[in-house]
mmCIF file of C-alpha atoms and ligand atoms in Angstrom:
data_model
loop_
_atom_site.group_PDB
_atom_site.id
_atom_site.type_symbol
_atom_site.label_atom_id
_atom_site.label_comp_id
_atom_site.label_asym_id
_atom_site.label_seq_id
_atom_site.Cartn_x
_atom_site.Cartn_y
_atom_site.Cartn_z
ATOM 1 C CA MET A 1289 14.230 -94.071 5.037
ATOM 2 C CA ASN A 1290 12.827 -96.653 7.475
ATOM 3 C CA LYS A 1291 11.143 -95.300 10.575
ATOM 4 C CA ASN A 1292 13.282 -95.716 13.695
ATOM 5 C CA THR A 1293 11.648 -96.567 16.996
ATOM 6 C CA ILE A 1294 14.259 -96.678 19.728
ATOM 7 C CA LEU A 1295 13.926 -98.377 23.113
ATOM 8 C CA ILE A 1296 16.255 -97.152 25.866
ATOM 9 C CA ILE A 1297 16.599 -99.524 28.791
ATOM 10 C CA GLY A 1298 17.902 -97.768 31.902
ATOM 11 C CA ALA A 1299 16.501 -94.385 30.886
ATOM 12 C CA ASN A 1300 16.611 -92.946 34.418
ATOM 13 C CA GLY A 1301 20.350 -93.510 34.816
ATOM 14 C CA GLN A 1302 23.291 -91.101 34.544
ATOM 15 C CA LEU A 1303 23.819 -91.660 30.811
ATOM 16 C CA GLY A 1304 20.305 -92.819 29.914
ATOM 17 C CA SER A 1305 18.547 -89.687 31.120
ATOM 18 C CA VAL A 1306 20.779 -87.472 28.948
ATOM 19 C CA LEU A 1307 20.864 -89.791 25.939
ATOM 20 C CA VAL A 1308 17.055 -90.018 25.818
ATOM 21 C CA LYS A 1309 16.807 -86.229 25.385
ATOM 22 C CA GLU A 1310 19.417 -86.229 22.603
ATOM 23 C CA LEU A 1311 17.705 -89.077 20.775
ATOM 24 C CA GLN A 1312 14.321 -87.342 21.169
ATOM 25 C CA LYS A 1313 15.842 -84.287 19.418
ATOM 26 C CA LEU A 1314 17.245 -86.427 16.614
ATOM 27 C CA TYR A 1315 14.381 -88.862 16.002
ATOM 28 C CA GLY A 1316 11.312 -87.115 17.469
ATOM 29 C CA LYS A 1317 9.825 -87.555 20.932
ATOM 30 C CA GLU A 1318 7.191 -90.037 19.789
ATOM 31 C CA ASN A 1319 9.862 -92.410 18.428
ATOM 32 C CA ILE A 1320 11.865 -92.779 21.645
ATOM 33 C CA ILE A 1321 10.570 -95.284 24.196
ATOM 34 C CA ALA A 1322 12.231 -94.647 27.544
ATOM 35 C CA SER A 1323 12.109 -97.510 30.024
ATOM 36 C CA ASP A 1324 13.283 -98.145 33.556
ATOM 37 C CA LEU A 1325 12.020 -99.787 36.729
ATOM 38 C CA ASN A 1326 10.031 -96.721 37.768
ATOM 39 C CA PHE A 1327 8.534 -93.698 36.056
ATOM 40 C CA ASN A 1328 10.378 -90.465 36.735
ATOM 41 C CA LEU A 1329 7.785 -87.722 37.304
ATOM 42 C CA SER A 1330 9.812 -85.071 35.496
ATOM 43 C CA PHE A 1331 10.127 -87.206 32.327
ATOM 44 C CA ASP A 1332 8.540 -85.870 29.160
ATOM 45 C CA GLY A 1333 7.936 -88.499 26.482
ATOM 46 C CA VAL A 1334 6.887 -92.098 25.934
ATOM 47 C CA PHE A 1335 7.700 -94.302 28.937
ATOM 48 C CA GLU A 1336 7.326 -98.004 29.752
ATOM 49 C CA ALA A 1337 7.985 -99.470 33.200
ATOM 50 C CA LEU A 1338 10.356 -102.348 32.462
ATOM 51 C CA ASP A 1339 12.362 -104.697 34.629
ATOM 52 C CA ALA A 1340 14.994 -105.843 32.112
ATOM 53 C CA THR A 1341 15.407 -109.182 33.883
ATOM 54 C CA ASP A 1342 11.849 -110.012 32.720
ATOM 55 C CA PHE A 1343 12.150 -111.522 29.233
ATOM 56 C CA ASP A 1344 8.394 -111.580 28.455
ATOM 57 C CA LEU A 1345 7.873 -107.995 29.550
ATOM 58 C CA MET A 1346 10.763 -106.830 27.354
ATOM 59 C CA GLN A 1347 9.422 -108.781 24.420
ATOM 60 C CA ASN A 1348 5.941 -107.216 24.928
ATOM 61 C CA VAL A 1349 7.336 -103.669 24.993
ATOM 62 C CA VAL A 1350 9.361 -104.331 21.826
ATOM 63 C CA LYS A 1351 6.322 -105.731 19.990
ATOM 64 C CA LYS A 1352 3.883 -103.106 21.289
ATOM 65 C CA HIS A 1353 5.999 -100.238 19.915
ATOM 66 C CA ALA A 1354 7.462 -102.067 16.896
ATOM 67 C CA VAL A 1355 10.931 -101.201 18.204
ATOM 68 C CA THR A 1356 13.759 -101.123 15.615
ATOM 69 C CA GLN A 1357 16.751 -100.206 17.851
ATOM 70 C CA ILE A 1358 17.637 -100.904 21.498
ATOM 71 C CA TYR A 1359 20.104 -99.089 23.752
ATOM 72 C CA HIS A 1360 20.691 -101.247 26.837
ATOM 73 C CA LEU A 1361 22.098 -98.994 29.558
ATOM 74 C CA ALA A 1362 20.981 -100.741 32.741
ATOM 75 C CA ALA A 1363 23.695 -102.356 34.903
ATOM 76 C CA ILE A 1364 24.932 -102.655 38.456
ATOM 77 C CA LEU A 1365 28.255 -100.765 38.452
ATOM 78 C CA SER A 1366 31.673 -101.606 39.854
ATOM 79 C CA ALA A 1367 31.476 -100.454 43.477
ATOM 80 C CA THR A 1368 27.893 -101.559 44.214
ATOM 81 C CA GLY A 1369 28.588 -104.801 42.356
ATOM 82 C CA GLU A 1370 31.338 -105.809 44.772
ATOM 83 C CA LYS A 1371 28.883 -105.753 47.686
ATOM 84 C CA ASN A 1372 26.923 -108.677 46.256
ATOM 85 C CA PRO A 1373 28.943 -110.346 43.476
ATOM 86 C CA LEU A 1374 26.609 -113.248 42.681
ATOM 87 C CA LYS A 1375 23.510 -111.065 42.498
ATOM 88 C CA THR A 1376 25.391 -108.563 40.313
ATOM 89 C CA TRP A 1377 26.476 -111.305 37.932
ATOM 90 C CA GLU A 1378 22.972 -112.741 37.753
ATOM 91 C CA ILE A 1379 21.249 -109.399 37.129
ATOM 92 C CA ASN A 1380 23.799 -107.934 34.685
ATOM 93 C CA MET A 1381 23.993 -111.134 32.647
ATOM 94 C CA LYS A 1382 20.244 -111.761 32.648
ATOM 95 C CA MET A 1383 19.422 -108.231 31.455
ATOM 96 C CA MET A 1384 22.092 -108.343 28.756
ATOM 97 C CA LEU A 1385 21.136 -111.788 27.421
ATOM 98 C CA ASN A 1386 17.439 -110.812 27.437
ATOM 99 C CA VAL A 1387 18.296 -107.773 25.291
ATOM 100 C CA PHE A 1388 20.368 -109.818 22.816
ATOM 101 C CA GLU A 1389 17.814 -112.628 22.561
ATOM 102 C CA VAL A 1390 14.755 -110.340 22.300
ATOM 103 C CA SER A 1391 16.673 -108.392 19.634
ATOM 104 C CA ARG A 1392 17.436 -111.549 17.663
ATOM 105 C CA LEU A 1393 13.852 -112.845 17.856
ATOM 106 C CA ASN A 1394 12.358 -109.493 16.863
ATOM 107 C CA LYS A 1395 14.888 -108.694 14.133
ATOM 108 C CA ILE A 1396 16.032 -105.493 15.824
ATOM 109 C CA GLU A 1397 18.181 -103.516 13.378
ATOM 110 C CA LYS A 1398 20.765 -102.137 15.814
ATOM 111 C CA VAL A 1399 21.629 -102.703 19.468
ATOM 112 C CA PHE A 1400 23.874 -100.625 21.719
ATOM 113 C CA PHE A 1401 25.624 -102.407 24.586
ATOM 114 C CA PRO A 1402 27.865 -100.326 26.870
ATOM 115 C CA SER A 1403 31.090 -101.882 28.070
ATOM 116 C CA SER A 1404 33.619 -100.229 30.364
ATOM 117 C CA ILE A 1405 37.290 -99.722 31.197
ATOM 118 C CA ALA A 1406 36.428 -102.168 34.009
ATOM 119 C CA VAL A 1407 37.026 -105.041 31.542
ATOM 120 C CA PHE A 1408 40.780 -104.463 31.947
ATOM 121 C CA GLY A 1409 42.796 -105.965 34.773
ATOM 122 C CA ASP A 1410 46.433 -106.300 35.776
ATOM 123 C CA ALA A 1411 47.418 -108.061 32.539
ATOM 124 C CA VAL A 1412 47.334 -104.814 30.535
ATOM 125 C CA LEU A 1413 49.663 -101.899 29.936
ATOM 126 C CA ARG A 1414 48.101 -99.303 32.244
ATOM 127 C CA GLU A 1415 49.200 -96.338 30.115
ATOM 128 C CA ASN A 1416 47.489 -96.069 26.722
ATOM 129 C CA THR A 1417 45.877 -99.466 27.171
ATOM 130 C CA PRO A 1418 45.622 -101.030 23.702
ATOM 131 C CA GLN A 1419 42.314 -102.026 22.105
ATOM 132 C CA SER A 1420 43.204 -105.689 21.873
ATOM 133 C CA SER A 1421 44.493 -106.223 25.417
ATOM 134 C CA PHE A 1422 43.967 -109.456 27.311
ATOM 135 C CA LEU A 1423 40.916 -109.052 29.573
ATOM 136 C CA ASN A 1424 41.197 -110.245 33.167
ATOM 137 C CA PRO A 1425 38.871 -107.916 35.095
ATOM 138 C CA ALA A 1426 39.140 -107.719 38.880
ATOM 139 C CA THR A 1427 35.478 -106.876 39.590
ATOM 140 C CA VAL A 1428 32.281 -108.789 38.945
ATOM 141 C CA TYR A 1429 30.979 -105.768 37.026
ATOM 142 C CA GLY A 1430 34.073 -105.933 34.790
ATOM 143 C CA MET A 1431 33.591 -109.694 34.385
ATOM 144 C CA SER A 1432 29.977 -109.178 33.291
ATOM 145 C CA LYS A 1433 31.075 -106.519 30.768
ATOM 146 C CA ALA A 1434 33.951 -108.633 29.376
ATOM 147 C CA SER A 1435 31.576 -111.542 29.006
ATOM 148 C CA GLY A 1436 28.961 -109.245 27.444
ATOM 149 C CA GLU A 1437 31.511 -108.158 24.845
ATOM 150 C CA ASN A 1438 32.046 -111.783 23.828
ATOM 151 C CA TRP A 1439 28.294 -112.418 23.710
ATOM 152 C CA ALA A 1440 27.870 -109.300 21.542
ATOM 153 C CA GLN A 1441 30.449 -110.610 19.093
ATOM 154 C CA TYR A 1442 28.847 -114.076 19.203
ATOM 155 C CA TYR A 1443 25.393 -112.722 18.312
ATOM 156 C CA PHE A 1444 26.938 -110.710 15.491
ATOM 157 C CA LEU A 1445 28.901 -113.641 14.050
ATOM 158 C CA LYS A 1446 26.194 -116.266 14.533
ATOM 159 C CA TYR A 1447 23.003 -114.280 13.897
ATOM 160 C CA ASN A 1448 24.283 -111.127 12.156
ATOM 161 C CA LEU A 1449 22.708 -109.059 14.951
ATOM 162 C CA ASP A 1450 24.195 -105.561 14.613
ATOM 163 C CA ILE A 1451 25.392 -104.949 18.186
ATOM 164 C CA ARG A 1452 27.743 -102.000 18.744
ATOM 165 C CA SER A 1453 29.626 -101.226 21.907
ATOM 166 C CA LEU A 1454 31.941 -98.731 23.645
ATOM 167 C CA ARG A 1455 34.237 -99.239 26.616
ATOM 168 C CA TYR A 1456 33.245 -96.101 28.544
ATOM 169 C CA PRO A 1457 35.686 -94.441 30.897
ATOM 170 C CA GLY A 1458 34.143 -92.655 33.938
ATOM 171 C CA ILE A 1459 31.428 -90.320 32.627
ATOM 172 C CA ILE A 1460 31.219 -86.787 34.035
ATOM 173 C CA GLY A 1461 28.153 -84.627 33.465
ATOM 174 C CA HIS A 1462 26.208 -81.841 35.177
ATOM 175 C CA GLN A 1463 22.810 -83.141 34.035
ATOM 176 C CA SER A 1464 22.610 -86.300 36.174
ATOM 177 C CA LEU A 1465 24.276 -88.163 39.014
ATOM 178 C CA PRO A 1466 26.075 -91.492 38.687
ATOM 179 C CA GLY A 1467 25.362 -94.285 41.151
ATOM 180 C CA GLY A 1468 27.539 -97.083 42.435
ATOM 181 C CA GLY A 1469 30.677 -96.543 40.332
ATOM 182 C CA THR A 1470 34.341 -96.058 41.229
ATOM 183 C CA THR A 1471 34.650 -92.953 39.045
ATOM 184 C CA ASP A 1472 31.638 -91.240 40.719
ATOM 185 C CA TYR A 1473 33.901 -89.013 42.825
ATOM 186 C CA ALA A 1474 34.703 -86.946 39.740
ATOM 187 C CA VAL A 1475 31.065 -85.813 39.487
ATOM 188 C CA GLU A 1476 30.403 -85.349 43.218
ATOM 189 C CA ILE A 1477 33.490 -83.164 43.598
ATOM 190 C CA TYR A 1478 31.991 -80.476 41.323
ATOM 191 C CA HIS A 1479 28.690 -80.452 43.234
ATOM 192 C CA ASN A 1480 30.574 -79.870 46.489
ATOM 193 C CA ALA A 1481 32.753 -77.198 44.912
ATOM 194 C CA VAL A 1482 29.852 -75.016 43.744
ATOM 195 C CA LYS A 1483 28.116 -75.427 47.112
ATOM 196 C CA GLU A 1484 31.448 -74.358 48.658
ATOM 197 C CA LYS A 1485 31.562 -77.557 50.695
ATOM 198 C CA GLU A 1486 34.700 -79.498 51.567
ATOM 199 C CA PHE A 1487 35.039 -82.773 49.647
ATOM 200 C CA THR A 1488 36.283 -86.077 51.026
ATOM 201 C CA CYS A 1489 37.572 -88.219 48.182
ATOM 202 C CA PHE A 1490 37.281 -92.010 48.429
ATOM 203 C CA LEU A 1491 40.335 -92.442 46.184
ATOM 204 C CA ALA A 1492 43.943 -91.514 46.948
ATOM 205 C CA LYS A 1493 45.117 -88.184 45.553
ATOM 206 C CA ASP A 1494 47.371 -89.599 42.828
ATOM 207 C CA THR A 1495 44.953 -92.227 41.421
ATOM 208 C CA VAL A 1496 44.809 -91.492 37.692
ATOM 209 C CA LEU A 1497 41.757 -92.829 35.805
ATOM 210 C CA PRO A 1498 40.368 -92.354 32.290
ATOM 211 C CA MET A 1499 37.284 -90.105 32.155
ATOM 212 C CA ILE A 1500 35.052 -88.534 29.524
ATOM 213 C CA PHE A 1501 32.739 -85.514 29.543
ATOM 214 C CA MET A 1502 29.040 -86.332 29.068
ATOM 215 C CA GLU A 1503 28.773 -84.346 25.804
ATOM 216 C CA ASP A 1504 31.620 -86.403 24.304
ATOM 217 C CA ALA A 1505 30.195 -89.683 25.656
ATOM 218 C CA ILE A 1506 26.783 -88.967 24.094
ATOM 219 C CA ARG A 1507 28.347 -87.918 20.797
ATOM 220 C CA ALA A 1508 30.537 -91.053 20.719
ATOM 221 C CA THR A 1509 27.477 -93.241 21.325
ATOM 222 C CA ILE A 1510 25.403 -91.616 18.602
ATOM 223 C CA GLU A 1511 28.307 -91.470 16.116
ATOM 224 C CA LEU A 1512 29.019 -95.163 16.644
ATOM 225 C CA MET A 1513 25.351 -96.052 16.166
ATOM 226 C CA GLU A 1514 25.052 -93.880 13.041
ATOM 227 C CA ALA A 1515 28.252 -95.166 11.404
ATOM 228 C CA PRO A 1516 27.857 -97.384 8.324
ATOM 229 C CA LYS A 1517 27.741 -101.052 9.331
ATOM 230 C CA GLU A 1518 30.834 -101.928 7.280
ATOM 231 C CA ASN A 1519 32.915 -99.410 9.267
ATOM 232 C CA ILE A 1520 32.320 -101.265 12.527
ATOM 233 C CA LYS A 1521 35.315 -103.582 12.536
ATOM 234 C CA THR A 1522 35.363 -104.265 16.287
ATOM 235 C CA ARG A 1523 32.409 -106.355 17.381
ATOM 236 C CA THR A 1524 33.434 -106.831 20.999
ATOM 237 C CA SER A 1525 33.730 -103.187 22.138
ATOM 238 C CA TYR A 1526 35.681 -100.066 21.185
ATOM 239 C CA ASN A 1527 38.128 -98.316 23.511
ATOM 240 C CA ILE A 1528 37.263 -94.613 23.755
ATOM 241 C CA ALA A 1529 39.196 -91.969 25.626
ATOM 242 C CA GLY A 1530 38.394 -88.445 26.730
ATOM 243 C CA MET A 1531 40.983 -87.380 29.301
ATOM 244 C CA SER A 1532 42.870 -88.805 32.279
ATOM 245 C CA PHE A 1533 43.447 -87.175 35.658
ATOM 246 C CA SER A 1534 43.864 -87.807 39.374
ATOM 247 C CA PRO A 1535 41.782 -86.390 42.253
ATOM 248 C CA GLN A 1536 44.526 -83.866 43.049
ATOM 249 C CA GLU A 1537 44.582 -82.669 39.429
ATOM 250 C CA ILE A 1538 40.806 -82.136 39.250
ATOM 251 C CA ALA A 1539 40.945 -80.383 42.645
ATOM 252 C CA SER A 1540 43.634 -77.969 41.476
ATOM 253 C CA GLU A 1541 41.629 -77.194 38.328
ATOM 254 C CA ILE A 1542 38.596 -76.435 40.522
ATOM 255 C CA LYS A 1543 40.772 -74.211 42.745
ATOM 256 C CA GLU A 1544 41.491 -72.019 39.714
ATOM 257 C CA ILE A 1545 37.826 -70.988 39.957
ATOM 258 C CA TYR A 1546 37.073 -71.677 43.638
ATOM 259 C CA PRO A 1547 40.399 -70.856 45.359
ATOM 260 C CA ASN A 1548 38.988 -71.794 48.779
ATOM 261 C CA PHE A 1549 37.926 -75.280 47.702
ATOM 262 C CA LYS A 1550 39.151 -77.933 50.140
ATOM 263 C CA ILE A 1551 39.665 -81.618 49.460
ATOM 264 C CA ASN A 1552 40.819 -84.392 51.749
ATOM 265 C CA TYR A 1553 41.421 -88.051 51.059
ATOM 266 C CA ASN A 1554 40.020 -91.125 52.741
ATOM 267 C CA PRO A 1555 40.525 -94.058 50.345
ATOM 268 C CA ASP A 1556 38.149 -96.980 50.861
ATOM 269 C CA PHE A 1557 37.513 -100.330 49.073
ATOM 270 C CA ARG A 1558 37.106 -98.450 45.769
ATOM 271 C CA GLN A 1559 40.831 -97.640 45.757
ATOM 272 C CA LYS A 1560 41.646 -101.261 44.960
ATOM 273 C CA ILE A 1561 39.137 -101.270 42.106
ATOM 274 C CA ALA A 1562 40.630 -98.063 40.669
ATOM 275 C CA GLU A 1563 44.149 -99.535 40.902
ATOM 276 C CA SER A 1564 43.043 -102.498 38.806
ATOM 277 C CA TRP A 1565 42.004 -100.196 35.930
ATOM 278 C CA PRO A 1566 44.056 -98.436 33.236
ATOM 279 C CA LYS A 1567 45.291 -94.877 33.709
ATOM 280 C CA SER A 1568 44.751 -93.970 30.066
ATOM 281 C CA ILE A 1569 43.249 -95.576 26.994
ATOM 282 C CA ASP A 1570 44.394 -95.949 23.391
ATOM 283 C CA ASP A 1571 41.326 -95.246 21.235
ATOM 284 C CA ASN A 1572 43.003 -95.255 17.823
ATOM 285 C CA GLN A 1573 40.791 -98.029 16.496
ATOM 286 C CA ALA A 1574 37.637 -95.949 17.109
ATOM 287 C CA ARG A 1575 39.335 -92.889 15.549
ATOM 288 C CA LYS A 1576 40.229 -94.924 12.482
ATOM 289 C CA ASP A 1577 36.979 -96.879 11.989
ATOM 290 C CA TRP A 1578 34.311 -94.220 12.612
ATOM 291 C CA ASN A 1579 36.297 -90.964 13.075
ATOM 292 C CA TRP A 1580 35.980 -90.690 16.839
ATOM 293 C CA LYS A 1581 37.600 -87.614 18.406
ATOM 294 C CA PRO A 1582 37.010 -86.216 21.921
ATOM 295 C CA THR A 1583 36.615 -82.451 22.283
ATOM 296 C CA TYR A 1584 36.814 -81.756 26.041
ATOM 297 C CA ASN A 1585 39.840 -81.790 28.337
ATOM 298 C CA LEU A 1586 39.978 -81.327 32.116
ATOM 299 C CA LYS A 1587 40.119 -77.519 31.880
ATOM 300 C CA THR A 1588 37.264 -77.030 29.410
ATOM 301 C CA MET A 1589 35.104 -79.630 31.159
ATOM 302 C CA THR A 1590 35.683 -78.032 34.582
ATOM 303 C CA LYS A 1591 34.575 -74.634 33.311
ATOM 304 C CA VAL A 1592 31.312 -76.013 31.901
ATOM 305 C CA MET A 1593 30.622 -78.241 34.932
ATOM 306 C CA LEU A 1594 31.034 -75.381 37.402
ATOM 307 C CA GLU A 1595 29.020 -72.914 35.311
ATOM 308 C CA LYS A 1596 26.129 -75.304 34.766
ATOM 309 C CA LEU A 1597 26.009 -76.548 38.354
ATOM 310 C CA ALA A 1598 26.112 -73.000 39.717
ATOM 311 C CA VAL A 1599 23.032 -72.235 37.592
ATOM 312 C CA LYS A 1600 21.361 -75.484 38.680
ATOM 313 C CA TYR A 1601 21.811 -74.643 42.354
ATOM 314 C CA GLY A 1602 20.997 -70.939 41.823
ATOM 315 C CA LEU A 1603 24.460 -69.983 43.077
ATOM 316 C CA GLN A 1604 26.981 -67.392 41.998
ATOM 317 C CA LEU A 1605 30.075 -68.632 40.163
ATOM 318 C CA THR A 1606 33.080 -66.920 41.766
ATOM 319 C CA SER A 1607 35.045 -66.291 38.556
ATOM 320 C CA CYS A 1608 35.280 -68.284 35.400
ATOM 321 C CA ASP A 1609 37.564 -66.623 32.857
HETATM 322 C C1 AKB B 1749 32.254 -97.357 37.309
HETATM 323 O O1 AKB B 1749 33.011 -96.601 37.946
HETATM 324 O O2 AKB B 1749 31.890 -98.466 37.715
HETATM 325 C C2 AKB B 1749 31.796 -96.915 35.940
HETATM 326 C C3 AKB B 1749 32.680 -97.449 34.861
HETATM 327 C C4 AKB B 1749 34.039 -96.913 34.693
HETATM 328 O O3 AKB B 1749 32.272 -98.304 34.132
HETATM 329 N N1 AKB B 1749 31.740 -95.499 35.881
#
């Protein structure tokens, strides 16, 4: 078997920080090269400071470590992106094209490019949004992801570069915090709940969005990347689903364990973004092509989130059975 040396770009982020640890377990610490703008003092492993908008720097890191796979997880997300659309476009596109071009030039064996439910807009069925829907995203982040999907397919068709991609829903995990997304409320709410603090939600109570638990998101990523090449029939990006819920539904699940938990609602500009996205996702193509299947629902995820966060904060969990 060929030796795998895997570069993760955006290793300090919500998904990156968890994925790096999983890949270290699978491939060995010395074979995972974590990279981000700055070194995180608590990180244990091989690290390279890398600004992914710098083509030469990326190329040097890839050559220095004889990298064979790249996971590109760095991006400006939906809510932050709307504050400076042109800068978001420039940075997201530059990083993504650098990854694809460096991968082509260095004959990288496999590339992972994350897409998002943000690629969908008001042209789609919002319930069980089909894989092959027309993409008319309403945010610049969604536009950069939809365009990235087409570039991924282009590099595959033109250069046979093996790029694989998932359209992530909102990712919820206890290990790390998200930053700048519209689905971030669904992580913050658990932190407030265990600290027994009231939570003000920036979305309206009945705003249903697709979400996925971190464990499922990591497993989906690794299963997609490990699948035989001939099974990957979709070269833009695969829909994946975990669960769908609204702020009032997650709050009532939390109240099962923290009966005194209080939530109030103060929708801001993120409400409009959320309303442009699907409520639920049809992921049958991923199930069929590489046997994808989520394992967590709102109830089972809530139990784990509250247990783990209570331990993290050294707090007592009220009741959890
Ligand atoms: C965001 O809210 O921007 C992200 C996403 C759904 O891609 N979590």
